[in-house]
Coordinates of C-alpha atoms in Angstrom, one line a residue:
Chain B
M1 CA 20.7 -18.2 -62.2
S2 CA 19.8 -21.7 -62.3
V3 CA 18.9 -23.2 -59.1
P4 CA 20.1 -27.1 -58.9
D5 CA 17.8 -29.4 -58.3
T6 CA 18.4 -30.6 -55.0
T7 CA 15.4 -33.0 -54.3
V8 CA 17.2 -35.8 -56.4
A9 CA 15.8 -38.9 -54.3
R10 CA 18.9 -40.5 -52.5
R11 CA 18.8 -44.3 -51.7
S12 CA 20.0 -44.7 -48.3
S13 CA 21.9 -48.2 -47.5
P14 CA 22.5 -49.5 -44.4
G15 CA 26.2 -48.6 -45.2
L16 CA 28.0 -52.0 -44.9
D17 CA 30.4 -50.9 -47.8
L18 CA 32.4 -48.7 -45.3
L19 CA 32.6 -51.7 -43.3
G20 CA 34.0 -53.6 -46.3
S21 CA 36.4 -51.2 -47.0
E22 CA 37.6 -50.8 -43.7
L23 CA 38.5 -54.5 -43.8
S24 CA 40.1 -54.5 -47.3
V25 CA 42.1 -51.5 -46.5
L26 CA 43.5 -53.0 -43.5
F27 CA 44.4 -56.2 -45.1
S28 CA 45.8 -54.8 -48.0
R29 CA 48.4 -53.0 -46.0
R30 CA 51.8 -54.6 -45.9
R31 CA 52.1 -53.5 -42.3
T32 CA 49.2 -55.9 -41.4
W33 CA 50.6 -58.7 -43.1
A34 CA 54.1 -58.2 -41.7
M35 CA 52.2 -58.1 -38.2
L36 CA 50.4 -61.3 -39.2
A37 CA 53.7 -63.2 -40.3
A38 CA 55.3 -62.1 -37.2
V39 CA 52.7 -63.7 -35.2
A40 CA 53.1 -66.7 -37.7
L41 CA 56.5 -67.1 -36.9
I42 CA 55.9 -67.9 -33.3
P43 CA 54.7 -71.6 -33.7
I44 CA 57.1 -71.7 -36.5
L45 CA 60.2 -71.4 -34.3
L46 CA 58.8 -73.0 -31.3
A47 CA 58.0 -76.2 -33.5
V48 CA 61.6 -76.0 -34.9
A49 CA 63.1 -75.5 -31.7
V50 CA 61.4 -78.5 -30.0
R51 CA 62.4 -80.6 -33.0
L52 CA 66.2 -80.0 -33.3
T53 CA 66.6 -80.1 -29.3
A54 CA 66.9 -84.0 -28.8
S55 CA 66.4 -83.8 -25.2
E56 CA 62.9 -84.3 -23.9
L57 CA 61.4 -82.2 -21.3
D58 CA 60.2 -82.8 -18.2
P59 CA 56.4 -82.7 -17.7
G60 CA 55.7 -78.9 -16.7
E61 CA 58.9 -77.9 -18.0
G62 CA 59.0 -74.7 -20.2
P63 CA 55.8 -72.9 -21.0
P64 CA 52.6 -74.8 -20.6
F65 CA 52.0 -77.8 -23.0
L66 CA 55.8 -77.2 -24.3
D67 CA 56.3 -80.6 -23.1
R68 CA 53.7 -82.4 -24.7
V69 CA 54.7 -81.1 -28.2
T70 CA 56.9 -83.6 -29.1
Q71 CA 54.2 -86.6 -28.3
N72 CA 51.4 -84.7 -30.5
G73 CA 51.9 -81.8 -33.0
L74 CA 48.4 -80.5 -32.1
F75 CA 49.8 -78.7 -28.8
V76 CA 52.2 -76.5 -31.0
S77 CA 49.6 -74.1 -31.4
F78 CA 48.2 -74.0 -27.9
T79 CA 52.0 -73.3 -26.6
A80 CA 52.3 -70.8 -29.0
T81 CA 49.2 -69.0 -28.0
V82 CA 50.4 -68.9 -24.5
V83 CA 53.6 -67.7 -25.5
A84 CA 52.1 -64.8 -27.6
I85 CA 49.3 -63.8 -25.4
P86 CA 51.1 -61.7 -22.6
L87 CA 53.4 -59.5 -25.2
F88 CA 53.2 -60.4 -28.6
L89 CA 49.7 -60.3 -29.3
P90 CA 48.8 -57.4 -27.4
L91 CA 51.7 -55.5 -29.2
T92 CA 50.0 -56.1 -32.9
I93 CA 46.4 -55.1 -31.2
G94 CA 47.9 -51.9 -29.8
V95 CA 49.4 -51.4 -33.2
V96 CA 45.7 -51.9 -35.3
A97 CA 43.4 -50.5 -32.4
G98 CA 45.8 -47.4 -31.7
D99 CA 45.9 -46.6 -35.4
T100 CA 42.1 -46.7 -36.1
I101 CA 41.0 -43.2 -35.4
A102 CA 44.7 -41.4 -34.8
G103 CA 46.1 -43.1 -37.9
E104 CA 43.1 -41.4 -40.0
A105 CA 43.9 -38.4 -38.4
G106 CA 47.8 -38.3 -38.8
L107 CA 47.1 -39.1 -42.8
G108 CA 44.4 -36.1 -43.0
T109 CA 42.0 -38.6 -44.3
L110 CA 39.6 -38.4 -41.3
R111 CA 38.4 -35.3 -42.7
Y112 CA 37.7 -36.6 -46.0
L113 CA 35.7 -39.7 -44.1
L114 CA 33.8 -37.3 -42.1
V115 CA 32.8 -34.9 -44.8
S116 CA 31.7 -38.0 -47.2
P117 CA 29.8 -38.2 -44.8
A118 CA 30.7 -41.4 -42.9
G119 CA 28.9 -40.3 -39.7
R120 CA 31.2 -40.4 -36.4
L121 CA 29.3 -43.0 -34.5
R122 CA 29.3 -45.3 -38.1
L123 CA 32.9 -44.7 -38.2
L124 CA 33.8 -45.8 -34.6
L125 CA 31.6 -49.0 -35.1
V126 CA 33.5 -50.0 -38.4
K127 CA 36.9 -49.0 -36.9
F128 CA 36.2 -51.6 -33.7
A129 CA 34.9 -54.1 -36.0
G130 CA 38.1 -54.0 -38.0
A131 CA 40.3 -53.9 -35.0
A132 CA 38.1 -57.0 -33.9
A133 CA 38.6 -58.4 -37.3
F134 CA 42.3 -58.4 -36.9
C135 CA 42.3 -60.1 -33.4
L136 CA 40.5 -63.0 -34.9
A137 CA 43.0 -63.2 -37.8
A138 CA 46.0 -63.0 -35.5
T139 CA 44.8 -65.7 -33.2
L140 CA 43.4 -68.1 -36.2
T141 CA 47.2 -67.5 -37.7
L142 CA 48.5 -68.9 -34.6
L143 CA 46.0 -71.9 -34.8
V144 CA 46.5 -72.7 -38.4
V145 CA 50.1 -72.1 -38.7
G146 CA 50.8 -74.1 -35.4
S147 CA 48.8 -76.9 -36.6
L148 CA 50.1 -77.0 -39.8
I149 CA 53.9 -77.0 -38.7
G150 CA 53.0 -79.4 -35.7
A151 CA 51.7 -81.8 -38.4
L152 CA 54.6 -81.6 -40.3
L153 CA 57.3 -82.2 -37.7
F154 CA 55.5 -84.2 -35.1
P155 CA 53.0 -87.2 -35.0
V156 CA 49.4 -86.2 -34.8
G157 CA 46.9 -88.2 -33.3
P158 CA 44.3 -88.7 -30.3
V159 CA 45.1 -85.7 -28.0
T160 CA 45.6 -86.4 -24.3
L161 CA 43.7 -83.6 -22.4
L162 CA 44.9 -81.6 -18.9
S163 CA 42.4 -84.2 -17.1
G164 CA 43.6 -87.3 -18.4
E165 CA 41.0 -88.2 -21.2
T166 CA 41.9 -88.6 -24.8
I167 CA 39.8 -87.0 -27.4
G168 CA 40.0 -88.0 -31.2
V169 CA 41.4 -85.4 -34.0
A170 CA 38.1 -84.0 -35.1
E171 CA 37.1 -83.1 -31.5
S172 CA 40.9 -81.7 -30.8
V173 CA 40.0 -79.3 -34.0
W174 CA 36.9 -78.0 -32.4
R175 CA 38.5 -77.6 -29.0
S176 CA 41.4 -75.5 -30.9
L177 CA 38.7 -73.5 -32.5
L178 CA 37.1 -72.7 -28.9
V179 CA 40.6 -71.6 -27.7
A180 CA 40.8 -69.3 -30.5
A181 CA 37.5 -68.0 -29.8
Y182 CA 38.4 -67.6 -26.3
V183 CA 41.7 -65.5 -27.3
T184 CA 39.8 -63.3 -29.7
V185 CA 37.1 -62.5 -27.1
S186 CA 39.9 -61.9 -24.4
L187 CA 41.5 -59.4 -26.7
L188 CA 38.4 -57.4 -27.4
G189 CA 38.6 -54.9 -24.2
L190 CA 42.1 -54.0 -25.3
C191 CA 40.4 -53.1 -28.9
A192 CA 38.0 -50.9 -27.2
I193 CA 40.6 -49.3 -25.0
G194 CA 43.0 -48.8 -27.9
L195 CA 39.7 -47.3 -30.0
F196 CA 39.1 -44.7 -27.3
I197 CA 43.2 -43.8 -26.9
S198 CA 43.4 -43.3 -30.7
T199 CA 40.2 -40.4 -30.5
L200 CA 42.6 -38.5 -28.3
T201 CA 45.3 -37.7 -30.6
S202 CA 46.3 -37.7 -33.9
V203 CA 49.6 -39.1 -33.3
P204 CA 49.0 -42.9 -34.2
V205 CA 52.5 -44.1 -32.8
G206 CA 51.6 -42.4 -29.5
A207 CA 48.2 -44.2 -29.4
M208 CA 49.8 -47.4 -30.0
A209 CA 52.3 -47.1 -27.4
A210 CA 49.7 -46.1 -24.8
T211 CA 47.7 -49.3 -25.5
V212 CA 50.5 -51.8 -25.5
L213 CA 51.5 -50.0 -22.3
L214 CA 48.3 -50.4 -20.4
S215 CA 48.0 -54.1 -21.3
V216 CA 51.4 -54.4 -19.6
V217 CA 50.6 -52.4 -16.4
S218 CA 47.6 -54.7 -16.3
Q219 CA 49.2 -57.7 -16.2
I220 CA 51.8 -56.5 -13.7
L221 CA 49.2 -55.3 -11.2
G222 CA 47.3 -58.9 -11.9
A223 CA 50.9 -60.2 -11.0
L224 CA 50.9 -58.4 -7.4
P225 CA 49.1 -60.7 -4.9
Q226 CA 48.9 -57.3 -2.4
L227 CA 46.6 -56.1 -5.1
E228 CA 44.2 -58.9 -5.0
W229 CA 40.9 -56.9 -4.8
L230 CA 41.6 -55.4 -8.1
H231 CA 42.1 -58.5 -10.1
P232 CA 38.7 -59.4 -10.6
W233 CA 38.5 -56.0 -12.6
L234 CA 41.5 -56.3 -14.9
F235 CA 41.1 -57.0 -18.3
T236 CA 44.0 -59.0 -18.7
Q237 CA 43.0 -61.3 -15.7
H238 CA 41.8 -64.0 -17.7
W239 CA 43.9 -64.0 -20.5
L240 CA 45.6 -67.2 -20.0
G241 CA 42.4 -69.2 -18.5
F242 CA 41.7 -71.2 -21.4
A243 CA 43.0 -74.4 -19.7
G244 CA 39.1 -75.3 -18.9
L245 CA 38.5 -75.5 -22.5
L246 CA 40.6 -78.4 -22.7
S247 CA 39.3 -80.5 -20.2
Q248 CA 36.5 -83.2 -20.4
P249 CA 34.1 -82.2 -20.6
A250 CA 34.9 -78.8 -21.6
D251 CA 34.8 -75.8 -19.1
L252 CA 33.1 -73.0 -20.2
S253 CA 32.6 -71.0 -16.9
E254 CA 35.9 -68.8 -17.4
F255 CA 34.9 -68.6 -21.0
G256 CA 31.7 -66.9 -19.8
T257 CA 33.1 -64.7 -17.1
N258 CA 36.0 -63.4 -19.7
A259 CA 33.2 -62.4 -22.2
L260 CA 31.1 -60.7 -19.5
M261 CA 34.1 -58.7 -18.5
Q262 CA 35.3 -58.1 -22.1
L263 CA 32.0 -56.7 -22.8
G264 CA 32.0 -54.4 -19.7
Y265 CA 35.1 -53.0 -21.1
I266 CA 34.0 -52.8 -24.4
A267 CA 30.7 -50.8 -23.0
V268 CA 32.7 -48.1 -21.1
F269 CA 35.4 -47.5 -23.7
F270 CA 33.3 -47.5 -26.8
A271 CA 31.0 -45.0 -24.9
L272 CA 34.1 -43.0 -23.9
A273 CA 35.4 -43.0 -27.3
Y274 CA 31.9 -41.7 -28.8
G275 CA 31.9 -39.1 -25.9
R276 CA 35.1 -38.2 -26.9
F277 CA 34.9 -38.3 -30.7
A278 CA 30.9 -37.1 -31.5
T279 CA 31.9 -33.5 -30.0
K280 CA 35.7 -33.4 -31.2
D281 CA 37.0 -30.4 -33.2
V282 CA 38.9 -32.3 -36.1
L283 CA 41.5 -30.0 -36.9
S284 CA 43.8 -32.8 -38.4
Chain N
M1 CA 17.3 -10.0 -45.5
T2 CA 14.1 -11.3 -46.6
A3 CA 13.2 -15.1 -46.6
S4 CA 13.6 -15.6 -50.2
A5 CA 16.6 -14.0 -50.3
A6 CA 18.1 -16.6 -47.6
A7 CA 16.5 -19.2 -49.6
D8 CA 18.6 -18.3 -52.4
L9 CA 22.0 -18.7 -50.2
A10 CA 23.9 -21.8 -50.7
I11 CA 25.9 -20.7 -47.7
D12 CA 24.5 -18.5 -45.0
S13 CA 26.2 -17.8 -41.7
R14 CA 25.0 -15.4 -39.0
G15 CA 27.4 -14.2 -36.3
L16 CA 29.8 -17.4 -37.0
T17 CA 32.4 -17.5 -34.5
K18 CA 35.0 -19.8 -33.5
R19 CA 37.2 -19.6 -30.2
F20 CA 40.0 -21.8 -29.5
R21 CA 41.7 -21.5 -26.3
T22 CA 43.7 -18.2 -26.2
Q23 CA 42.4 -16.9 -29.7
T24 CA 39.5 -15.8 -31.6
A25 CA 40.0 -17.6 -35.1
V26 CA 36.5 -16.5 -36.8
D27 CA 35.0 -13.3 -35.1
S28 CA 31.3 -13.2 -36.1
I29 CA 31.3 -13.4 -39.8
D30 CA 28.1 -13.5 -41.8
L31 CA 28.8 -15.3 -45.2
A32 CA 26.1 -14.9 -47.8
V33 CA 27.3 -17.3 -50.6
P34 CA 24.3 -16.7 -53.5
R35 CA 23.4 -20.1 -55.3
G36 CA 24.6 -20.6 -58.6
S37 CA 27.8 -18.3 -57.8
V38 CA 31.6 -18.8 -58.0
F39 CA 32.3 -17.6 -54.5
G40 CA 36.1 -16.4 -53.5
F41 CA 37.1 -16.6 -50.0
L42 CA 40.0 -14.6 -50.0
G43 CA 42.6 -13.7 -47.3
P44 CA 46.0 -13.9 -46.4
N45 CA 46.9 -16.8 -44.7
G46 CA 45.8 -17.5 -41.1
S47 CA 43.1 -15.2 -41.5
G48 CA 40.5 -18.0 -40.7
K49 CA 39.4 -19.1 -43.9
T50 CA 40.2 -22.8 -43.0
T51 CA 38.6 -22.8 -39.5
T52 CA 35.5 -21.2 -41.4
I53 CA 35.4 -24.1 -43.9
R54 CA 35.8 -26.5 -41.2
M55 CA 32.7 -25.1 -39.5
L56 CA 30.7 -25.2 -42.8
L57 CA 31.7 -28.7 -43.2
G58 CA 30.8 -30.0 -39.6
L59 CA 34.3 -30.9 -38.9
I60 CA 34.5 -28.4 -35.8
T61 CA 31.9 -27.0 -33.8
P62 CA 31.1 -23.1 -33.9
S63 CA 31.8 -21.4 -30.6
D64 CA 28.5 -19.0 -31.8
G65 CA 26.3 -18.3 -34.3
E66 CA 24.7 -20.3 -36.8
I67 CA 25.1 -21.7 -40.3
R68 CA 22.5 -22.8 -43.3
V69 CA 24.1 -24.8 -45.6
L70 CA 21.8 -25.4 -49.1
G71 CA 19.2 -24.1 -47.0
E72 CA 19.6 -26.6 -44.0
R73 CA 21.3 -26.1 -40.4
M74 CA 24.6 -27.3 -39.7
P75 CA 25.8 -29.2 -38.3
D76 CA 22.3 -30.9 -37.2
K77 CA 21.3 -31.7 -40.8
L78 CA 24.7 -32.7 -41.8
R79 CA 23.7 -36.0 -42.6
N80 CA 21.3 -34.7 -45.5
V81 CA 23.7 -31.8 -46.6
L82 CA 27.0 -33.4 -46.9
P83 CA 26.0 -35.8 -49.7
R84 CA 25.2 -32.8 -51.8
V85 CA 28.3 -31.1 -51.0
G86 CA 32.0 -32.0 -52.4
A87 CA 34.8 -30.6 -50.8
L88 CA 38.8 -30.5 -50.6
V89 CA 39.6 -29.0 -47.5
E90 CA 43.2 -28.1 -46.1
G91 CA 44.9 -29.9 -48.9
P92 CA 44.4 -33.4 -50.1
A93 CA 44.7 -36.6 -48.1
F94 CA 45.1 -39.9 -49.2
Y95 CA 46.1 -43.2 -48.2
P96 CA 49.7 -43.6 -49.8
F97 CA 49.5 -47.4 -49.9
L98 CA 46.5 -47.3 -52.1
T99 CA 46.3 -46.4 -55.7
G100 CA 44.6 -43.3 -56.7
R101 CA 41.1 -45.2 -57.9
A102 CA 41.5 -47.4 -54.4
N103 CA 41.4 -44.2 -52.5
L104 CA 38.3 -42.7 -54.5
H105 CA 36.7 -46.1 -53.9
R106 CA 37.4 -45.9 -49.7
F107 CA 35.9 -42.1 -49.8
D108 CA 32.9 -43.3 -51.9
T109 CA 32.0 -46.1 -49.5
A110 CA 32.0 -43.7 -46.3
D111 CA 28.9 -41.9 -48.1
R112 CA 25.9 -44.4 -47.6
H113 CA 23.8 -42.5 -50.0
A114 CA 26.5 -43.5 -52.9
S115 CA 25.5 -46.6 -54.7
R116 CA 27.7 -49.5 -55.0
R117 CA 26.5 -50.2 -58.4
T118 CA 27.5 -46.9 -60.3
R119 CA 30.9 -46.6 -57.9
P120 CA 33.2 -47.9 -60.5
E121 CA 31.6 -45.7 -63.1
R122 CA 31.5 -42.4 -61.2
V123 CA 35.1 -43.0 -59.7
N124 CA 36.4 -43.3 -63.5
A125 CA 34.2 -40.1 -64.4
A126 CA 35.6 -38.4 -61.6
L127 CA 39.2 -39.1 -62.8
E128 CA 38.4 -38.7 -66.4
R129 CA 37.2 -35.2 -65.4
V130 CA 40.7 -34.1 -63.8
G131 CA 42.8 -35.9 -66.2
L132 CA 44.4 -38.8 -63.9
T133 CA 42.9 -41.7 -65.8
N134 CA 46.3 -42.9 -66.8
A135 CA 47.5 -42.7 -63.3
A136 CA 44.7 -44.0 -61.6
S137 CA 46.4 -47.2 -60.7
K138 CA 49.8 -45.7 -59.2
K139 CA 50.2 -45.5 -55.5
A140 CA 48.9 -42.3 -54.3
G141 CA 52.0 -41.9 -52.4
A142 CA 54.0 -41.8 -55.4
Y143 CA 52.0 -39.1 -56.7
S144 CA 53.3 -35.4 -57.2
L145 CA 51.9 -32.5 -55.5
G146 CA 49.8 -31.8 -58.5
M147 CA 48.5 -34.9 -59.1
K148 CA 47.2 -35.3 -55.2
Q149 CA 45.7 -31.9 -55.7
R150 CA 43.8 -33.3 -58.9
L151 CA 42.8 -36.6 -57.2
G152 CA 41.4 -34.5 -54.2
I153 CA 39.1 -32.7 -56.7
A154 CA 38.2 -35.7 -58.1
N155 CA 37.1 -36.9 -54.6
A156 CA 34.8 -34.0 -54.4
L157 CA 33.1 -34.9 -57.8
L158 CA 32.2 -38.5 -56.9
S159 CA 28.6 -37.7 -56.8
P160 CA 26.4 -35.2 -58.4
R161 CA 27.1 -31.9 -56.0
D162 CA 24.9 -28.8 -55.6
L163 CA 27.9 -27.0 -53.5
L164 CA 31.4 -27.4 -54.2
V165 CA 33.8 -26.3 -51.2
L166 CA 37.6 -26.0 -52.8
D167 CA 39.9 -24.9 -50.1
E168 CA 43.1 -23.3 -52.2
P169 CA 42.3 -26.0 -54.9
T170 CA 45.6 -24.5 -57.2
N171 CA 48.0 -25.3 -54.2
G172 CA 51.3 -26.8 -56.0
L173 CA 49.8 -26.8 -59.4
D174 CA 51.6 -25.5 -62.2
P175 CA 50.5 -22.5 -64.3
Q176 CA 49.0 -25.3 -66.9
G177 CA 47.4 -27.1 -64.1
T178 CA 45.9 -23.9 -62.4
R179 CA 44.7 -23.0 -65.9
E180 CA 42.8 -26.5 -66.1
V181 CA 41.2 -25.9 -62.2
R182 CA 40.0 -22.7 -63.3
N183 CA 38.4 -24.0 -66.4
L184 CA 37.1 -26.9 -64.4
V185 CA 35.4 -24.3 -61.9
H186 CA 33.8 -22.7 -64.6
S187 CA 32.5 -26.1 -66.1
F188 CA 30.9 -26.8 -62.5
A189 CA 29.5 -23.1 -62.7
A190 CA 28.0 -23.8 -66.2
E191 CA 26.0 -26.7 -65.0
G192 CA 24.7 -24.8 -62.3
T193 CA 26.6 -25.9 -59.2
T194 CA 27.6 -23.5 -56.6
V195 CA 31.5 -23.1 -56.1
F196 CA 33.0 -22.0 -53.0
V197 CA 36.7 -21.3 -53.4
S198 CA 39.2 -20.2 -51.3
S199 CA 42.3 -18.7 -52.0
H200 CA 45.3 -16.5 -51.1
L201 CA 45.6 -15.6 -54.2
L202 CA 43.9 -12.4 -55.6
A203 CA 44.7 -13.0 -59.4
E204 CA 42.9 -16.4 -59.0
V205 CA 39.8 -15.0 -57.8
E206 CA 39.6 -12.2 -60.1
Q207 CA 39.7 -14.5 -62.9
M208 CA 37.6 -17.4 -61.7
C209 CA 34.9 -15.7 -59.0
T210 CA 31.7 -13.7 -59.5
H211 CA 31.5 -13.3 -55.8
A212 CA 34.1 -12.9 -53.3
A213 CA 34.6 -12.0 -49.2
I214 CA 37.9 -10.8 -47.7
M215 CA 39.0 -12.3 -44.6
S216 CA 41.3 -10.5 -42.4
A217 CA 42.1 -11.5 -38.9
G218 CA 39.1 -13.5 -38.6
S219 CA 36.4 -11.2 -39.9
I220 CA 35.1 -10.4 -43.1
V221 CA 35.8 -6.9 -44.2
A222 CA 34.1 -6.8 -47.7
Q223 CA 31.7 -9.1 -49.4
G224 CA 29.8 -8.9 -52.8
S225 CA 30.0 -9.3 -56.1
L226 CA 33.4 -8.4 -57.7
D227 CA 32.0 -5.2 -59.5
E228 CA 30.6 -4.1 -55.7
L229 CA 34.2 -5.1 -54.3
R230 CA 36.3 -3.2 -56.8
G231 CA 34.3 0.1 -56.2
A232 CA 32.8 2.2 -58.9
G233 CA 35.2 4.5 -60.2
E234 CA 38.6 3.2 -59.1
S235 CA 39.6 2.9 -62.6
H236 CA 43.0 4.7 -64.2
V237 CA 43.8 6.1 -67.7
R238 CA 47.4 5.4 -68.7
V239 CA 49.1 6.6 -71.7
Q240 CA 52.5 5.7 -73.0
T241 CA 53.9 8.8 -74.9
P242 CA 57.0 10.2 -75.3
D243 CA 55.0 13.9 -75.2
A244 CA 54.7 13.0 -71.3
S245 CA 53.8 17.1 -70.5
T246 CA 51.6 17.7 -73.5
A247 CA 49.5 14.7 -72.3
E248 CA 49.6 15.7 -68.7
S249 CA 48.2 19.1 -69.8
V250 CA 45.4 17.5 -72.0
L251 CA 44.5 15.6 -69.4
A252 CA 44.6 18.3 -66.8
R253 CA 41.9 19.9 -69.1
F254 CA 39.3 17.1 -68.2
G255 CA 39.8 17.9 -64.5
L256 CA 41.9 14.9 -64.0
L257 CA 45.3 14.8 -61.7
P258 CA 47.7 13.2 -64.0
A259 CA 50.9 12.2 -62.9
L260 CA 54.1 10.7 -64.6
T261 CA 54.0 7.1 -63.5
S262 CA 57.0 5.6 -65.3
P263 CA 60.0 7.3 -64.6
N264 CA 61.8 5.5 -67.5
E265 CA 63.2 8.1 -69.7
A266 CA 62.9 5.7 -73.0
H267 CA 59.3 4.7 -72.2
P268 CA 57.6 7.7 -70.3
E269 CA 53.9 6.7 -69.0
V270 CA 51.4 9.0 -67.8
S271 CA 48.4 8.0 -66.0
A272 CA 45.4 9.5 -64.0
L273 CA 42.8 8.5 -61.7
L274 CA 39.1 8.5 -63.3
P275 CA 36.6 9.9 -61.0
P276 CA 33.7 7.8 -60.1
S277 CA 31.2 10.5 -61.8
T278 CA 29.4 10.0 -64.9
E279 CA 30.5 13.5 -66.3
L280 CA 33.5 12.3 -67.9
D281 CA 33.1 10.1 -70.8
P282 CA 36.5 8.1 -70.9
D283 CA 36.0 7.9 -74.7
R284 CA 36.7 11.3 -75.0
L285 CA 39.9 11.2 -73.6
L286 CA 41.9 9.4 -76.8
P287 CA 40.6 11.7 -79.6
A288 CA 41.5 14.6 -77.1
L289 CA 45.3 13.4 -76.7
L290 CA 45.7 12.9 -80.7
E291 CA 44.2 16.3 -81.4
A292 CA 46.9 17.5 -79.6
G293 CA 49.5 16.1 -81.0
V294 CA 50.5 13.5 -78.6
R295 CA 52.4 10.6 -79.9
V296 CA 50.3 7.7 -78.1
R297 CA 52.4 4.5 -78.1
G298 CA 49.9 2.7 -75.8
Y299 CA 46.6 3.5 -74.1
G300 CA 44.1 2.1 -71.7
I301 CA 41.4 2.4 -69.2
E302 CA 42.5 0.0 -66.4
E303 CA 39.7 -1.0 -63.9
A304 CA 41.0 -0.8 -60.3
S305 CA 42.4 -4.5 -59.4
L306 CA 41.1 -6.3 -56.7
E307 CA 44.7 -6.4 -55.3
E308 CA 44.5 -2.8 -54.3
R309 CA 41.4 -3.2 -52.6
F310 CA 42.6 -6.4 -51.1
V311 CA 46.0 -4.8 -49.7
A312 CA 43.8 -1.7 -48.7
L313 CA 41.7 -3.9 -46.4
T314 CA 44.2 -6.5 -45.0
G315 CA 47.6 -4.9 -45.2
E316 CA 50.4 -5.6 -47.1
G317 CA 52.7 -7.7 -44.6
F318 CA 53.8 -11.2 -44.4
D319 CA 53.4 -11.2 -40.7
V320 CA 51.0 -13.8 -39.6
R321 CA 48.7 -12.8 -36.8
S322 CA 49.9 -14.3 -33.4

């Protein structure tokens, strides 16, 4: 009986290939592009609707910044972001984050990833990174498409900030990127929650729905003044709080508070996800 | 079992048990799979084969007992062991929106020991080996069941392996595909790879394997080399002849208990169980029959098939254990 040589030297790598593969699989799915296309529709519809409507809005009428769109196309992306945050972005994030583990389990590919062996912690980290990358892609889509359609349909020039000062176009690009970063960070807590829920089931649709539901519930709780004591702990509490980034000088304090809160949510829910997934019997 | 014998085992489990809430799926099994063997893991559907395989691969945690795979404890040493193990578990599974080739790339990236430089080469070699080169650029979702099965086997072959665990590898394959899988398994064995194949099809195990274990209701009811399992002496002599009664009396002279096994008037057949003792030389039977003037149209000494043993051990019914 011949015994195979088992002492073949095996090079160990940090295993970044799996992250690359995760991103390429995520962004080669038609579903991902359909969601990004739907996200892109928001600023487009918004800009076209404003352009076709002759009547001027009174200051403060409609969603924030909407009244400024006709004066400056750069405001299209801000308005679209505000419109997308409460439901539309959480919906797409819920789909991606809820699918992370449950989707692999549903396809049966989870067992092959684990047998490869991917390593359970490594797989969770890669999955979270993938969901975070989607958050960034979604907010950047709002920003880029909003700026393009705004520049196409409306005049572009120096931007008058909420505080009354005016900044140049170059500065306004930086502020836009800052807002995109803020919104991306805002959604990371939800990603971690979705990742955790995703380890509980092998039915991806269930995990997606539960994730989206939680974001809605959290926003409803945040709207009830009777529950004010709870508000500082809600992950949705700072979602719309990027107005400070559009004043002069930029006020980063809420960015900091929000980032800290999201970090806390990531730590707790990632730990829960790992606690659940590390010892889970994979029967799918 | 001595230490050196244990070291020669590719899979070695002691008292391996898995309990789910209400039932014991695997009940204290001791598997001993010799290195270099083609080991058939045989049992009816629902007898605990796949649960055992999931434990061997670290997908589920045993409730009790211990496992060594390639000499190392599982699941503690999973990261050292699994890169040397190729597996097909409970059917193939793929991303339907990726091509066959992209699917293999995806799974290969999950193994951090797999070199990026050699990946395209290894993926192509695996596809070639299972005959999927021409379909490699098609989406896996458009594959037939047989093609998926082949792609699943290709996935197990992405790196050089010391052990292949193939759960029902011929499921969904046509007869030709089944034969190809059998040839593949033989070629793995020839390269020195230990192959652990589960199946509910006896004939398949008989044709492919050198060793086998028979599972029934969560327990191993028999284990060993195929010859050991068949049991010595459980062979039959069969004579096709129109002179059935003469043949019966000749066989009876050798102390056998012949019986007319084929009621068909046109092709009567007489058969008798050969005793396990070595006193009777079966080669003396045919000359004796001819000498007695029996017109022998067909003659054979048939070893007991594993099927008889299997049915005797596991029962014949279709009932799935509740």
